Amino acid sequence: MSGLIGPEGGPAPGATGVRFGFFTDSSICIGCKACEVACKEWNGVPDHPLDFTANSYDNTGTLGANAWRHVAFVEQGTTTSGRGGNGPGAGAADFRWLMSSDVCKHCSSPACLEVCPTGALFTTEFGTVVVQDDVCNGCGYCVTACPFGVIERRESDGGAWKCTMCYDRMRGAREPACAQACPTDSIQFGPLDELRVRASARLAEVVAAGEERAQLYGHDQTDGVGGTGALFLLLDDPEVYRLPPDPVTPTRRLARMWAMAGAAAGALAALLAGSLAGGTGGGRHR
Amino acid sequence: MGDPSPVSAGSLRTYYGQPVLKQPEWTWEVPWYLFTGGLAGASTGLAWGARTTGRPGLAATSRLIGATAAAVSPVLLVMDLGRPQRFINMLRVFKPTSAMSMGSWLLSAFVPAALSSGVLGATGRLPRTQRLAEGAAAVLGLPMCTYTAVLLADSSIPVWHEARHHLPFVFAGSAAAGAGAVATLLAPAAEVPPARRLAVAGAVGELVAAEVMKHRLGRLADPYHQGGAGRWARAATACTASGATLLTLPGRPRGERRSPGMSVGASLGAALVLAGGICQRWAVFRAGFASAADPRYTVGPQRERRRAQAG
Amino acid sequence: MPVAASHPTLSDYITYGTAGKGFWGNTGAYLTSLLKAWWGDAATADNDYCYGHLPRLTGDHSAYRTALDMLDGKVEGYLLFGENPAVGSANSRLHRLALAQLDWLVVRDLGEIESATFWRDGPEIEAGELRTEGIATEVFLLPAAAHTEKDGSFTNTERLLQWHTKAVEPAGDCRSDLWFCFHLGRILREKLAMSSERRDRSLLDLTWDYPTEGPLAEPSAAAVLAEINGCDADGRPLDGYGRLADDGSTSCGCWIYAGCYADGVNQTARRRPGQGPSGVAPDWGWAWPDNRRILYNRASAAPDGTPWSQRKRYVWWDGASGRWTGHDRPDFVVDREPDHVPAPHARGVAALGGCDPFLLQADGKGWLYAPDGLADGPLPAHYEPHESPVGNPLYRQRANPARRRFPHAANPSGPGDGPGAGDDRRYPFVTTTYRIAEHHTAGGMSRFQRRLSELAREMFVEVHPELAALRGLERGGWATIVTSRSAIEARVLVTERMAPLEVGGRRLHQVGLPYHWGHGGLAPGDAANDLFPIVVDPNVTIQEVKAATCDIVAGRRPRGAALRPFVESHARPRDTSPSGDENAGVPAPFPHQNGAVGG
C-alpha cells in the first residue's frame, strides 16, 4: 500500500486531491453482510422494513435510502444434474452461489450530481460523490437520473440519501466502515489508481484459475459513466448481480436534448404563427 | 408480460426479475405540471400573438389562461418536493446540466411575467409594463412548453431517455393543442378560429410526434401499450384524435345567445383535445414508471449495445 | 466433579482421576491447587484441603436430564446465564413446558428472551396448553452486560484466550455475570456470617476477596484471571502447570490455565501479531496450556526428532542443545531425547518415552482403537441418526445403541429401529438444522437487534425445487413442517442447495431449517428445535438436531388449540401401501379446509 493510506486505513493527511474508491472483489465475498451492518451502524441509516424475499439469503433487496450496502446472492445451476446428487457434494459441480456487495458507484461523471438543481450533491476532495442533507430539498431528480438505481428519497425525511464512502471517516483518516468490517477484504478501500491496478491483477488471477466469465465492472474509463470510483470484480455478467451492463450518464446527451427542445419550441412558435396568420377573427375582420 | 426487450427473454438475465432502476419519486403533481406548464407557455404565446394580430378578445382570454396556469405550476412543483419548505434552494445554483435547475430559473422568470401580464392586462394598469411582461412571457413560454421534455429525458428512465429526441415535439404539440383548446372554449366567438386552428394543428403535431416516438422506441414502447400507461396512451390518442376531428368539422351554432362560430361539436372537440393532452402527459409519466420497474427495459438495450460493441 | 458414592475422600477422587502415564499423572497437584484457590488458608492437609466442601454428583445432572426432571416437578429453581433453552435446546417445546413447572427462574441475558417470557407469550399459551394464571414460576429477569461493557476474556475452540477491555459502562441495570456472581456470593456470605452450621462453611471459607472498581463496584476480572493462573507459596504468579504441587503450597484455579498470568502480566491481553513465515503468533493472546498453539506438536517431528518436512517444520529436537525447539512451545518434556526409553516402572510424566507425543493420553500415543474413555468405542462406526427414513447399509444395528433417549410422553420419536422404518409415510423427509450468518444461535444476541433482525426477519425453510413441486410449496409462501414432537411454520425458500439424496435406492428430500427463531424479539418466528427430540450422544451428551424425520405441507400451521390435534393426528399410523403417491394420506394443515383431518 502506498503512502496515501494512513495507519488507520484511511486517506493519509497529505492525500487530499487524490481520488479514492472501493474495489469489491466478489470472488471472495462470503455473504456475511457485515458491510451492511457496519454501514448502518456508522452512518445511522434507518431500518428498511422489508418482508422475506425468498431470493436466496438477500432480504435487503436493493440499494436505497436506507441500504447503502447491499449484498446480492445469486444461485446458479443445479445440484441434481450430472450424477443425480449421489452422496455429499456429488452433482454439485455445476451449481454455484455468487455473492457480491453492491454500493454507490461514485461515478466519474455522476448523473445524480449533474442533475441536482440545488447543488446538494458535490464531489469531495477525495473524488467521491456526497449529498449535503442540509441543502437537499427532496426534488427526486437524482433518483431518476442514476443509471444504477442507487440513490433514493427517504420517506421519513424527504431527502435523498446514498453512500458517502464514509466521508466523515475519510476526513478523519479512517477507511469506510464497510471496508473495515469486511472479514475477507472483499471490500478494499484505497487510492483509485492503485485499486485499478490491483483489480486488473486480481482479474488475471481469477481468470487463470478458470473463472472464464470473470470481469471487471466500472474499470473502463471510456464507458458511459466515465468509469466508477467503486470497482467490482464479478464472476458473471453485471445484470446477474442487478448491475446495468452498459450504464450511461444521461447528461452526456444533454446538449442534443436542449437542441431538440429548442427545435420543438421553434416548431411551437411556427404553429402559433401559422394559426394566427390565417383568416377569421383577425384584425381585418373587425 | 410479453418480451419487451430487443433481445430474446431467454438470453436476458436479471436479478430475480427485480428492477435495476429506482422508480421515480414524483407523484401526481408532476404530470399535472407538465400539462399546466405547457398550457401556460403556449397560452402566453397565443396571447401575445393575438394581441399583435389585433385579436384583443383572444389575447385577453389567453393571457388569463396563461396567468392562471402559470400561477398553478410552481405550486404543483413545490408540492412534489420531499421538503417543500426548501423550494428556494432551487435558486442556489445555476446549472445547465440540470434541466430542473434551468427549469426553475425559467419558471422564476416566466411566472412573474405571465402573472403581471395577466393582472395588468385585466386591470388595464401600467400598459407599457404589461406589454413588456406579455412579450417576455411569450418568449419564455416557448421553452416552458418543451423544457419539461428534457426534464424527463435527462434521466435514466428508459422510455424517457430513449425518447429524448421526440418527447419535446410531443410536449410542444400537446401544449399548442391545450392552449388552443382552452381558448376555443373560452374566447369570444369571433376570435376563436385561430385558437381552433392552433388546437387542431397542435393535436395533429402531438399525435404524429407521439407515434414517431413510440415507433422509434421499438420494443421499449411496450409500456405505452400495456397496463396503466397503456390505458392513458390509448385515451390520449382517442381523445386527441376525435377532438381534433370534431374541431375541423363545420359546426352548427350552439345557441343563439352564444358566439355564432361555436358549436356543441366544437366545444366537445376542444374539451376532448384538452383531455387528450392531459392523458398524454399521464401516459408519458406512467410509462416511465413502468419501464423503470421492469429490468428488461434497462438490461435489454444495454446488453444489446454491449453485444454490438463486442461484435 | 466427584460422585457422592464413589469418591468419599480426596485421595479416592485423585486416584480416580490419575492416569499412570503422562500429565494426568499429576492430578493430585492439580486438584489440591484448585481447592487451595477456592478455599485458601482454610484448605489444609488435615481437612483434605476442604474436599468435603465440594458439591457431589448424585446422578445425571446434565441439562437435558434436568429439563425432564423439571418437567416432572423435581427441580425447584434454575439459573440461566446467556442460554435460551426455550428456543435453542432440542425439543424446545418440552423446555418451555418444563420451565413452567419451576418455583423460580433467574434469567440473565441481554434482552427479554423467550426463556423469560414463555409464561405470558409462549406458543403453549397461544395453543391453550398453558395458562399464564396457572404458571407458578417466579421469573427474575436480570439484564446482563455485553462483552463491550465489561473486561474479560474470550476463549476460542483453538484454546486461545484473548482479553477484551470494557469500552463503555453497562447501561441502566445491566451488570456483568462476574458482578452478579461476586455480589450474590458477597451478600450470601454476609447473611450467613453468624451461622455456625457446618453446611455453610463451604461458602464462608471461600476466598471471596476480589477487588472491585468503578461506580458499579465491578469485581476485577483481571484478579479472577490471576487467581485462575495461580501462585506459589510466596504468592508469586505461576508460569505454568509444571510448577503445581500436591502439598498445598501452590494454588491454581484451573491447571491448564497456569501461566496465563505469568510474571503478574495478563498474558491474554498481548497484541503482537505473528512475525516471520511460520504463521505462529506466540505474543498474541495466550493459548492453554502453556501458550502452546498446536497441541501434541512433538508429533510434527519424526520419531528421531527431525521434522517430517523441512518446509513445514514446526517443533524438532535440537541435538546440540539437547532440547526440543521450534516455532511453538514444544508440547513435550523439553529435554527428553527422542530415543529416551522410560524406566520399566516409571509413572506419570517420567513414564513418557521420547516417541510418546500425546501427553494427555494414558500411554502417550494417538489412538485409533480406543478401548477406554468412549461410551461407544473402541472403533468408529457408521450409525444412522436416531430418526432416519433408511436402514443402516453397514450393520443390522441402525442407530447408535449407546445413544441416550430420555423416553417421556413429551419427547416422542418418529420411525423407530427395525425394519420398515424407512417406509413411514407420516414423516417421509429428513430435516436438519443449521445457522445463518445473520443470527446467533437461539437469537438472544441477534433477534433483539434491529440491524441483524432486518437482515433475516422471518423464519424460513429451505427446500429443493423438486420437493416444492411435490408438496405444492410456493416460493415465498408458507409451509408447515411437522414431526412427532410438534409442527412449526416457516416461509419457503426454494433452492438448489437443498439437494436430494439418493439413499437406499430412493430419492430422499431434505428440509433445511435455521434454528435461530423463537416467539420473541424483533424478528419472531417458530423455533425449529420444537421439532427435534431430546436424544444425545453417549460421550458428550450433544443433542441430535442435525437429522430427524419430518413431513412438510403447504400453508401455515394450525393456530391455537388446533395445533396439538394436528400434530397428534399426523403421528397416527397411516396406510403404507406402496401406491407411489407421496401425498397419500397427508393431512391438510388446516383441517377444516379438507373437511377432516387425514390419518
CSV table of N, CA, C and O in Angstrom, one decimal, chain A residues 31-33 36-37 40-41 43-60 66 73 75 77-80 83-88 90 95 97, chain C residues 434-438 449-452 454-462 464-466 474-477 491-503 507 514 522:
chain,number,residue,atom,x,y,z
A,31,GLY,N,-20.8,-13.3,1.8
A,31,GLY,CA,-22.2,-13.0,2.0
A,31,GLY,C,-22.5,-12.8,3.5
A,31,GLY,O,-23.6,-13.1,3.9
A,32,CYS,N,-21.6,-12.4,4.3
A,32,CYS,CA,-21.8,-12.3,5.7
A,32,CYS,C,-22.7,-11.0,6.0
A,32,CYS,O,-23.2,-10.9,7.1
A,33,LYS,N,-22.7,-10.0,5.1
A,33,LYS,CA,-23.4,-8.8,5.3
A,33,LYS,C,-22.9,-7.9,6.4
A,33,LYS,O,-23.5,-7.0,6.9
A,36,GLU,N,-23.1,-4.4,5.4
A,36,GLU,CA,-24.4,-3.7,5.5
A,36,GLU,C,-24.6,-3.2,7.0
A,36,GLU,O,-25.0,-2.1,7.2
A,37,VAL,N,-24.2,-4.1,7.9
A,37,VAL,CA,-24.4,-3.7,9.3
A,37,VAL,C,-23.5,-2.6,9.7
A,37,VAL,O,-23.9,-1.6,10.4
A,40,LYS,N,-24.6,0.7,8.3
A,40,LYS,CA,-25.8,1.3,9.0
A,40,LYS,C,-25.5,1.8,10.4
A,40,LYS,O,-26.0,2.8,10.8
A,41,GLU,N,-24.6,1.1,11.1
A,41,GLU,CA,-24.2,1.5,12.4
A,41,GLU,C,-23.5,2.8,12.4
A,41,GLU,O,-23.8,3.7,13.1
A,43,ASN,N,-23.3,5.1,10.0
A,43,ASN,CA,-24.0,6.2,9.3
A,43,ASN,C,-25.4,6.5,9.9
A,43,ASN,O,-26.1,7.4,9.4
A,44,GLY,N,-25.8,5.7,10.9
A,44,GLY,CA,-27.1,5.9,11.5
A,44,GLY,C,-28.2,5.7,10.4
A,44,GLY,O,-29.2,6.5,10.4
A,45,VAL,N,-28.1,4.8,9.5
A,45,VAL,CA,-29.1,4.6,8.5
A,45,VAL,C,-30.3,3.9,9.1
A,45,VAL,O,-30.1,2.9,9.8
A,46,PRO,N,-31.5,4.4,8.8
A,46,PRO,CA,-32.7,3.7,9.4
A,46,PRO,C,-32.9,2.3,8.9
A,46,PRO,O,-32.4,1.9,7.9
A,47,ASP,N,-33.8,1.6,9.6
A,47,ASP,CA,-34.2,0.3,9.2
A,47,ASP,C,-34.9,0.4,7.9
A,47,ASP,O,-35.5,1.4,7.6
A,48,HIS,N,-34.9,-0.7,7.1
A,48,HIS,CA,-35.7,-0.7,5.9
A,48,HIS,C,-36.7,-1.9,6.1
A,48,HIS,O,-36.3,-3.0,5.9
A,49,PRO,N,-37.9,-1.6,6.5
A,49,PRO,CA,-38.8,-2.7,6.8
A,49,PRO,C,-39.1,-3.5,5.5
A,49,PRO,O,-39.6,-2.9,4.5
A,50,LEU,N,-38.7,-4.7,5.4
A,50,LEU,CA,-38.8,-5.5,4.2
A,50,LEU,C,-39.2,-6.9,4.6
A,50,LEU,O,-38.8,-7.4,5.6
A,51,ASP,N,-40.0,-7.4,3.8
A,51,ASP,CA,-40.5,-8.8,4.1
A,51,ASP,C,-39.4,-9.8,3.7
A,51,ASP,O,-38.4,-9.4,3.2
A,52,PHE,N,-39.7,-11.0,3.9
A,52,PHE,CA,-38.9,-12.1,3.4
A,52,PHE,C,-39.0,-12.2,1.9
A,52,PHE,O,-40.1,-12.2,1.3
A,53,THR,N,-37.8,-12.2,1.2
A,53,THR,CA,-37.9,-12.0,-0.2
A,53,THR,C,-37.9,-13.4,-0.9
A,53,THR,O,-38.3,-13.5,-2.1
A,54,ALA,N,-37.5,-14.4,-0.3
A,54,ALA,CA,-37.3,-15.8,-0.9
A,54,ALA,C,-36.3,-15.8,-2.0
A,54,ALA,O,-36.2,-16.7,-2.7
A,55,ASN,N,-35.5,-14.7,-2.1
A,55,ASN,CA,-34.4,-14.6,-3.1
A,55,ASN,C,-33.1,-15.0,-2.4
A,55,ASN,O,-32.4,-14.1,-2.0
A,56,SER,N,-32.8,-16.3,-2.3
A,56,SER,CA,-31.7,-16.8,-1.6
A,56,SER,C,-31.6,-16.1,-0.2
A,56,SER,O,-32.7,-15.9,0.4
A,57,TYR,N,-30.4,-15.6,0.2
A,57,TYR,CA,-30.3,-15.0,1.5
A,57,TYR,C,-30.4,-13.5,1.5
A,57,TYR,O,-30.0,-12.8,2.4
A,58,ASP,N,-30.9,-12.9,0.4
A,58,ASP,CA,-31.0,-11.5,0.2
A,58,ASP,C,-32.3,-11.0,0.8
A,58,ASP,O,-33.3,-11.1,0.1
A,59,ASN,N,-32.3,-10.4,1.9
A,59,ASN,CA,-33.5,-9.8,2.4
A,59,ASN,C,-33.4,-8.3,2.4
A,59,ASN,O,-34.3,-7.6,2.9
A,60,THR,N,-32.3,-7.8,1.9
A,60,THR,CA,-32.2,-6.3,1.8
A,60,THR,C,-32.8,-5.8,0.5
A,60,THR,O,-33.4,-4.7,0.5
A,66,ASN,N,-32.2,3.7,2.6
A,66,ASN,CA,-31.9,3.0,3.9
A,66,ASN,C,-31.1,1.7,3.8
A,66,ASN,O,-31.1,0.9,4.6
A,73,PHE,N,-27.2,-12.1,-3.6
A,73,PHE,CA,-27.0,-13.6,-3.5
A,73,PHE,C,-27.5,-14.2,-4.8
A,73,PHE,O,-28.7,-14.1,-5.0
A,75,GLU,N,-27.9,-17.6,-7.1
A,75,GLU,CA,-27.7,-19.1,-7.1
A,75,GLU,C,-27.8,-19.5,-8.6
A,75,GLU,O,-28.8,-19.2,-9.2
A,77,GLY,N,-27.2,-22.6,-11.6
A,77,GLY,CA,-27.0,-24.0,-11.9
A,77,GLY,C,-27.9,-24.9,-11.1
A,77,GLY,O,-28.8,-24.5,-10.3
A,78,THR,N,-27.6,-26.2,-11.2
A,78,THR,CA,-28.4,-27.2,-10.4
A,78,THR,C,-27.5,-28.1,-9.7
A,78,THR,O,-26.4,-28.3,-10.0
A,79,THR,N,-28.1,-28.7,-8.6
A,79,THR,CA,-27.4,-29.7,-7.9
A,79,THR,C,-27.8,-31.1,-8.2
A,79,THR,O,-27.2,-32.1,-7.8
A,80,THR,N,-28.8,-31.2,-9.0
A,80,THR,CA,-29.4,-32.6,-9.3
A,80,THR,C,-29.1,-33.1,-10.6
A,80,THR,O,-29.4,-34.2,-11.0
A,83,ARG,N,-24.6,-36.6,-11.8
A,83,ARG,CA,-24.8,-38.0,-11.3
A,83,ARG,C,-26.0,-38.0,-10.4
A,83,ARG,O,-26.3,-39.0,-9.7
A,84,GLY,N,-26.8,-37.0,-10.3
A,84,GLY,CA,-28.0,-37.1,-9.6
A,84,GLY,C,-27.9,-37.0,-8.1
A,84,GLY,O,-28.6,-37.5,-7.3
A,85,GLY,N,-27.0,-36.2,-7.6
A,85,GLY,CA,-26.9,-35.9,-6.2
A,85,GLY,C,-26.6,-37.1,-5.4
A,85,GLY,O,-27.3,-37.4,-4.3
A,86,ASN,N,-25.7,-38.0,-5.8
A,86,ASN,CA,-25.5,-39.2,-5.1
A,86,ASN,C,-24.3,-39.0,-4.1
A,86,ASN,O,-23.2,-39.1,-4.4
A,87,GLY,N,-24.7,-38.8,-2.9
A,87,GLY,CA,-23.7,-38.6,-1.8
A,87,GLY,C,-23.4,-37.1,-1.7
A,87,GLY,O,-23.7,-36.3,-2.5
A,88,PRO,N,-22.6,-36.8,-0.7
A,88,PRO,CA,-22.3,-35.4,-0.4
A,88,PRO,C,-21.5,-34.8,-1.5
A,88,PRO,O,-20.5,-35.3,-1.9
A,90,ALA,N,-21.9,-34.6,-4.5
A,90,ALA,CA,-21.9,-35.1,-5.9
A,90,ALA,C,-22.9,-34.3,-6.7
A,90,ALA,O,-24.0,-33.9,-6.2
A,95,PHE,N,-23.3,-26.2,-9.8
A,95,PHE,CA,-24.0,-25.2,-9.0
A,95,PHE,C,-23.0,-24.3,-8.4
A,95,PHE,O,-21.9,-24.6,-8.0
A,97,TRP,N,-22.8,-20.4,-6.0
A,97,TRP,CA,-23.5,-19.4,-5.2
A,97,TRP,C,-22.7,-18.1,-5.2
A,97,TRP,O,-21.6,-18.1,-4.6
C,434,TYR,N,-29.4,-25.7,11.1
C,434,TYR,CA,-28.1,-25.0,11.0
C,434,TYR,C,-28.3,-23.6,11.3
C,434,TYR,O,-29.4,-23.1,11.6
C,435,ARG,N,-27.2,-22.9,11.1
C,435,ARG,CA,-27.2,-21.4,11.4
C,435,ARG,C,-27.0,-20.6,10.1
C,435,ARG,O,-26.5,-21.2,9.1
C,436,ILE,N,-27.4,-19.4,10.2
C,436,ILE,CA,-27.1,-18.5,9.1
C,436,ILE,C,-26.2,-17.4,9.7
C,436,ILE,O,-26.2,-17.2,10.9
C,437,ALA,N,-25.6,-16.6,8.9
C,437,ALA,CA,-24.6,-15.6,9.3
C,437,ALA,C,-25.3,-14.5,10.1
C,437,ALA,O,-24.7,-13.9,10.9
C,438,GLU,N,-26.5,-14.2,9.8
C,438,GLU,CA,-27.2,-13.1,10.3
C,438,GLU,C,-27.6,-13.2,11.7
C,438,GLU,O,-27.9,-12.2,12.4
C,449,GLN,N,-31.8,-7.3,18.0
C,449,GLN,CA,-31.0,-6.2,17.4
C,449,GLN,C,-31.6,-5.8,16.1
C,449,GLN,O,-31.8,-6.7,15.2
C,450,ARG,N,-31.9,-4.5,15.9
C,450,ARG,CA,-32.5,-4.0,14.7
C,450,ARG,C,-31.7,-4.4,13.4
C,450,ARG,O,-32.2,-4.9,12.4
C,451,ARG,N,-30.4,-4.1,13.5
C,451,ARG,CA,-29.5,-4.3,12.4
C,451,ARG,C,-29.5,-5.7,11.9
C,451,ARG,O,-29.4,-5.9,10.7
C,452,LEU,N,-29.5,-6.6,12.8
C,452,LEU,CA,-29.4,-8.0,12.4
C,452,LEU,C,-30.8,-8.6,12.0
C,452,LEU,O,-30.9,-9.4,11.1
C,454,GLU,N,-33.3,-7.1,10.7
C,454,GLU,CA,-33.8,-6.8,9.4
C,454,GLU,C,-33.1,-7.5,8.2
C,454,GLU,O,-33.6,-7.6,7.1
C,455,LEU,N,-32.0,-8.1,8.5
C,455,LEU,CA,-31.3,-8.9,7.5
C,455,LEU,C,-31.9,-10.2,7.3
C,455,LEU,O,-31.8,-10.8,6.2
C,456,ALA,N,-32.5,-10.8,8.4
C,456,ALA,CA,-33.2,-12.1,8.3
C,456,ALA,C,-34.3,-12.0,9.3
C,456,ALA,O,-34.2,-12.4,10.4
C,457,ARG,N,-35.4,-11.5,8.8
C,457,ARG,CA,-36.5,-11.2,9.6
C,457,ARG,C,-37.4,-12.4,9.9
C,457,ARG,O,-38.0,-12.6,11.0
C,458,GLU,N,-37.5,-13.3,9.0
C,458,GLU,CA,-38.5,-14.3,9.1
C,458,GLU,C,-37.9,-15.7,9.1
C,458,GLU,O,-37.0,-16.0,8.4
C,459,MET,N,-38.5,-16.5,10.0
C,459,MET,CA,-38.1,-17.9,9.9
C,459,MET,C,-38.4,-18.5,8.6
C,459,MET,O,-39.5,-18.2,8.0
C,460,PHE,N,-37.5,-19.3,8.0
C,460,PHE,CA,-37.7,-19.8,6.7
C,460,PHE,C,-37.3,-21.3,6.7
C,460,PHE,O,-36.6,-21.8,7.6
C,461,VAL,N,-37.7,-22.0,5.6
C,461,VAL,CA,-37.4,-23.4,5.4
C,461,VAL,C,-36.8,-23.5,4.0
C,461,VAL,O,-37.4,-22.9,3.1
C,462,GLU,N,-35.8,-24.2,3.9
C,462,GLU,CA,-35.2,-24.4,2.6
C,462,GLU,C,-35.5,-25.8,2.0
C,462,GLU,O,-35.3,-26.8,2.6
C,464,HIS,N,-35.7,-28.1,-1.9
C,464,HIS,CA,-35.3,-28.2,-3.3
C,464,HIS,C,-36.5,-28.0,-4.2
C,464,HIS,O,-37.6,-28.3,-3.7
C,465,PRO,N,-36.3,-27.5,-5.4
C,465,PRO,CA,-37.5,-27.3,-6.3
C,465,PRO,C,-38.3,-28.6,-6.5
C,465,PRO,O,-39.6,-28.4,-6.6
C,466,GLU,N,-37.7,-29.7,-6.5
C,466,GLU,CA,-38.5,-31.0,-6.6
C,466,GLU,C,-39.4,-31.2,-5.4
C,466,GLU,O,-40.6,-31.6,-5.6
C,474,GLU,N,-45.0,-22.9,-2.3
C,474,GLU,CA,-44.8,-21.8,-3.1
C,474,GLU,C,-43.6,-21.0,-2.6
C,474,GLU,O,-43.5,-20.7,-1.4
C,475,ARG,N,-42.8,-20.6,-3.6
C,475,ARG,CA,-41.7,-19.7,-3.2
C,475,ARG,C,-42.1,-18.5,-2.5
C,475,ARG,O,-43.0,-17.7,-3.0
C,476,GLY,N,-41.6,-18.2,-1.3
C,476,GLY,CA,-42.0,-17.1,-0.5
C,476,GLY,C,-43.3,-17.3,0.3
C,476,GLY,O,-43.6,-16.5,1.1
C,477,GLY,N,-44.0,-18.4,0.0
C,477,GLY,CA,-45.2,-18.7,0.7
C,477,GLY,C,-44.9,-19.3,2.1
C,477,GLY,O,-43.8,-19.3,2.6
C,491,ARG,N,-41.4,-19.5,6.2
C,491,ARG,CA,-41.5,-19.1,4.8
C,491,ARG,C,-40.7,-20.0,3.9
C,491,ARG,O,-39.6,-20.4,4.3
C,492,VAL,N,-41.1,-20.2,2.7
C,492,VAL,CA,-40.5,-21.1,1.8
C,492,VAL,C,-39.4,-20.5,1.0
C,492,VAL,O,-39.6,-19.5,0.3
C,493,LEU,N,-38.2,-21.0,1.1
C,493,LEU,CA,-37.1,-20.6,0.2
C,493,LEU,C,-36.7,-21.8,-0.6
C,493,LEU,O,-36.2,-22.8,-0.1
C,494,VAL,N,-37.0,-21.7,-1.9
C,494,VAL,CA,-36.7,-22.8,-2.8
C,494,VAL,C,-35.3,-22.7,-3.4
C,494,VAL,O,-35.0,-21.6,-3.9
C,495,THR,N,-34.5,-23.7,-3.2
C,495,THR,CA,-33.1,-23.5,-3.6
C,495,THR,C,-32.5,-24.9,-4.0
C,495,THR,O,-32.8,-25.9,-3.4
C,496,GLU,N,-31.7,-24.8,-5.0
C,496,GLU,CA,-30.9,-26.0,-5.4
C,496,GLU,C,-30.0,-26.5,-4.4
C,496,GLU,O,-29.5,-27.6,-4.5
C,497,ARG,N,-29.7,-25.6,-3.4
C,497,ARG,CA,-28.7,-26.0,-2.4
C,497,ARG,C,-29.2,-27.2,-1.6
C,497,ARG,O,-28.4,-28.0,-1.1
C,498,MET,N,-30.5,-27.4,-1.5
C,498,MET,CA,-31.0,-28.5,-0.7
C,498,MET,C,-31.2,-29.7,-1.6
C,498,MET,O,-32.3,-30.2,-1.9
C,499,ALA,N,-30.0,-30.2,-2.0
C,499,ALA,CA,-30.0,-31.3,-3.0
C,499,ALA,C,-30.6,-32.6,-2.4
C,499,ALA,O,-30.3,-32.9,-1.3
C,500,PRO,N,-31.5,-33.2,-3.1
C,500,PRO,CA,-32.0,-34.5,-2.6
C,500,PRO,C,-30.9,-35.5,-2.6
C,500,PRO,O,-29.9,-35.5,-3.3
C,501,LEU,N,-31.0,-36.5,-1.7
C,501,LEU,CA,-30.0,-37.5,-1.5
C,501,LEU,C,-30.6,-38.8,-2.2
C,501,LEU,O,-31.8,-39.0,-2.2
C,502,GLU,N,-29.6,-39.6,-2.8
C,502,GLU,CA,-30.0,-40.9,-3.3
C,502,GLU,C,-29.6,-41.9,-2.2
C,502,GLU,O,-28.4,-42.2,-2.1
C,503,VAL,N,-30.5,-42.4,-1.4
C,503,VAL,CA,-30.1,-43.2,-0.3
C,503,VAL,C,-31.0,-44.5,-0.3
C,503,VAL,O,-32.3,-44.3,-0.5
C,507,ARG,N,-35.0,-41.5,-3.6
C,507,ARG,CA,-34.6,-40.1,-3.6
C,507,ARG,C,-35.2,-39.5,-2.4
C,507,ARG,O,-36.4,-39.4,-2.2
C,514,PRO,N,-33.0,-23.2,9.6
C,514,PRO,CA,-32.2,-22.4,10.5
C,514,PRO,C,-32.9,-22.4,11.9
C,514,PRO,O,-34.1,-22.3,11.9
C,522,LEU,N,-37.4,-8.9,17.9
C,522,LEU,CA,-37.9,-8.0,16.7
C,522,LEU,C,-38.2,-8.9,15.5
C,522,LEU,O,-38.9,-8.4,14.6
